[in-house]
Amino acid sequence: MSSGRRCGRTGMTDVRSRDALWDAIRTERGVLADDLADLAPEDWARPSLCGAWTVKRSSRT
């Protein structure tokens, strides 16, 4: 077991692992933003995989 300090609810004890996780999240958010930027107006109104939500509604945070 690592002797590092626990990080929040994730239980991650290695700061490098936490930093790597956040780096990956930032990268994936950027890729998603690039994909969404390429959508045509009619694509935003299409049904998503989230039940009755449109692509536009399911992409909001």
Tab-separated table of C-alpha atoms in Angstrom:
chain	number	residue	atom	x	y	z
A	1	MET	CA	0.000	0.000	0.000
A	2	SER	CA	1.190	3.465	-0.861
A	3	SER	CA	2.150	5.829	1.911
A	4	GLY	CA	0.805	8.837	-0.051
A	5	ARG	CA	-2.141	10.934	1.059
A	6	ARG	CA	-5.578	9.855	-0.170
A	7	CYS	CA	-7.183	12.074	-2.762
A	8	GLY	CA	-10.854	12.788	-2.080
A	9	ARG	CA	-13.453	10.121	-2.719
A	10	THR	CA	-11.485	8.500	-5.516
A	11	GLY	CA	-9.138	6.844	-3.049
A	12	MET	CA	-6.207	7.662	-5.319
A	13	THR	CA	-3.075	7.875	-3.244
A	14	ASP	CA	-0.535	8.729	-5.927
A	15	VAL	CA	-0.509	12.396	-6.936
A	16	ARG	CA	1.058	11.447	-10.266
A	17	SER	CA	-1.867	9.125	-10.982
A	18	ARG	CA	-4.341	11.872	-10.119
A	19	ASP	CA	-2.503	14.327	-12.360
A	20	ALA	CA	-2.420	11.781	-15.193
A	21	LEU	CA	-6.154	11.242	-14.790
A	22	TRP	CA	-6.896	14.971	-15.038
A	23	ASP	CA	-4.579	15.264	-18.051
A	24	ALA	CA	-6.552	12.487	-19.762
A	25	ILE	CA	-9.858	14.177	-18.889
A	26	ARG	CA	-8.655	17.482	-20.363
A	27	THR	CA	-7.544	15.701	-23.529
A	28	GLU	CA	-10.863	13.876	-23.933
A	29	ARG	CA	-12.852	17.070	-23.328
A	30	GLY	CA	-10.838	18.761	-26.071
A	31	VAL	CA	-11.480	15.910	-28.500
A	32	LEU	CA	-15.209	16.019	-27.702
A	33	ALA	CA	-15.303	19.795	-28.195
A	34	ASP	CA	-13.632	19.375	-31.590
A	35	ASP	CA	-16.186	16.711	-32.586
A	36	LEU	CA	-19.117	18.853	-31.476
A	37	ALA	CA	-17.762	21.885	-33.329
A	38	ASP	CA	-18.120	19.968	-36.599
A	39	LEU	CA	-21.847	19.258	-36.158
A	40	ALA	CA	-24.305	20.831	-38.566
A	41	PRO	CA	-27.374	22.596	-37.107
A	42	GLU	CA	-29.639	19.646	-37.973
A	43	ASP	CA	-27.285	17.265	-36.138
A	44	TRP	CA	-27.917	19.123	-32.868
A	45	ALA	CA	-31.649	18.363	-33.129
A	46	ARG	CA	-31.206	14.612	-33.693
A	47	PRO	CA	-32.180	12.152	-30.938
A	48	SER	CA	-29.260	11.069	-28.772
A	49	LEU	CA	-28.656	7.779	-26.996
A	50	CYS	CA	-30.011	9.454	-23.805
A	51	GLY	CA	-33.669	8.584	-24.160
A	52	ALA	CA	-35.784	11.495	-25.376
A	53	TRP	CA	-32.921	14.007	-25.272
A	54	THR	CA	-31.506	15.608	-28.396
A	55	VAL	CA	-27.787	15.772	-29.103
A	56	LYS	CA	-27.872	19.430	-28.019
A	57	ARG	CA	-29.533	18.648	-24.679
A	58	SER	CA	-27.299	15.706	-23.857
A	59	SER	CA	-24.124	17.698	-24.588
A	60	ARG	CA	-24.878	20.449	-22.048
A	61	THR	CA	-23.108	20.392	-18.729
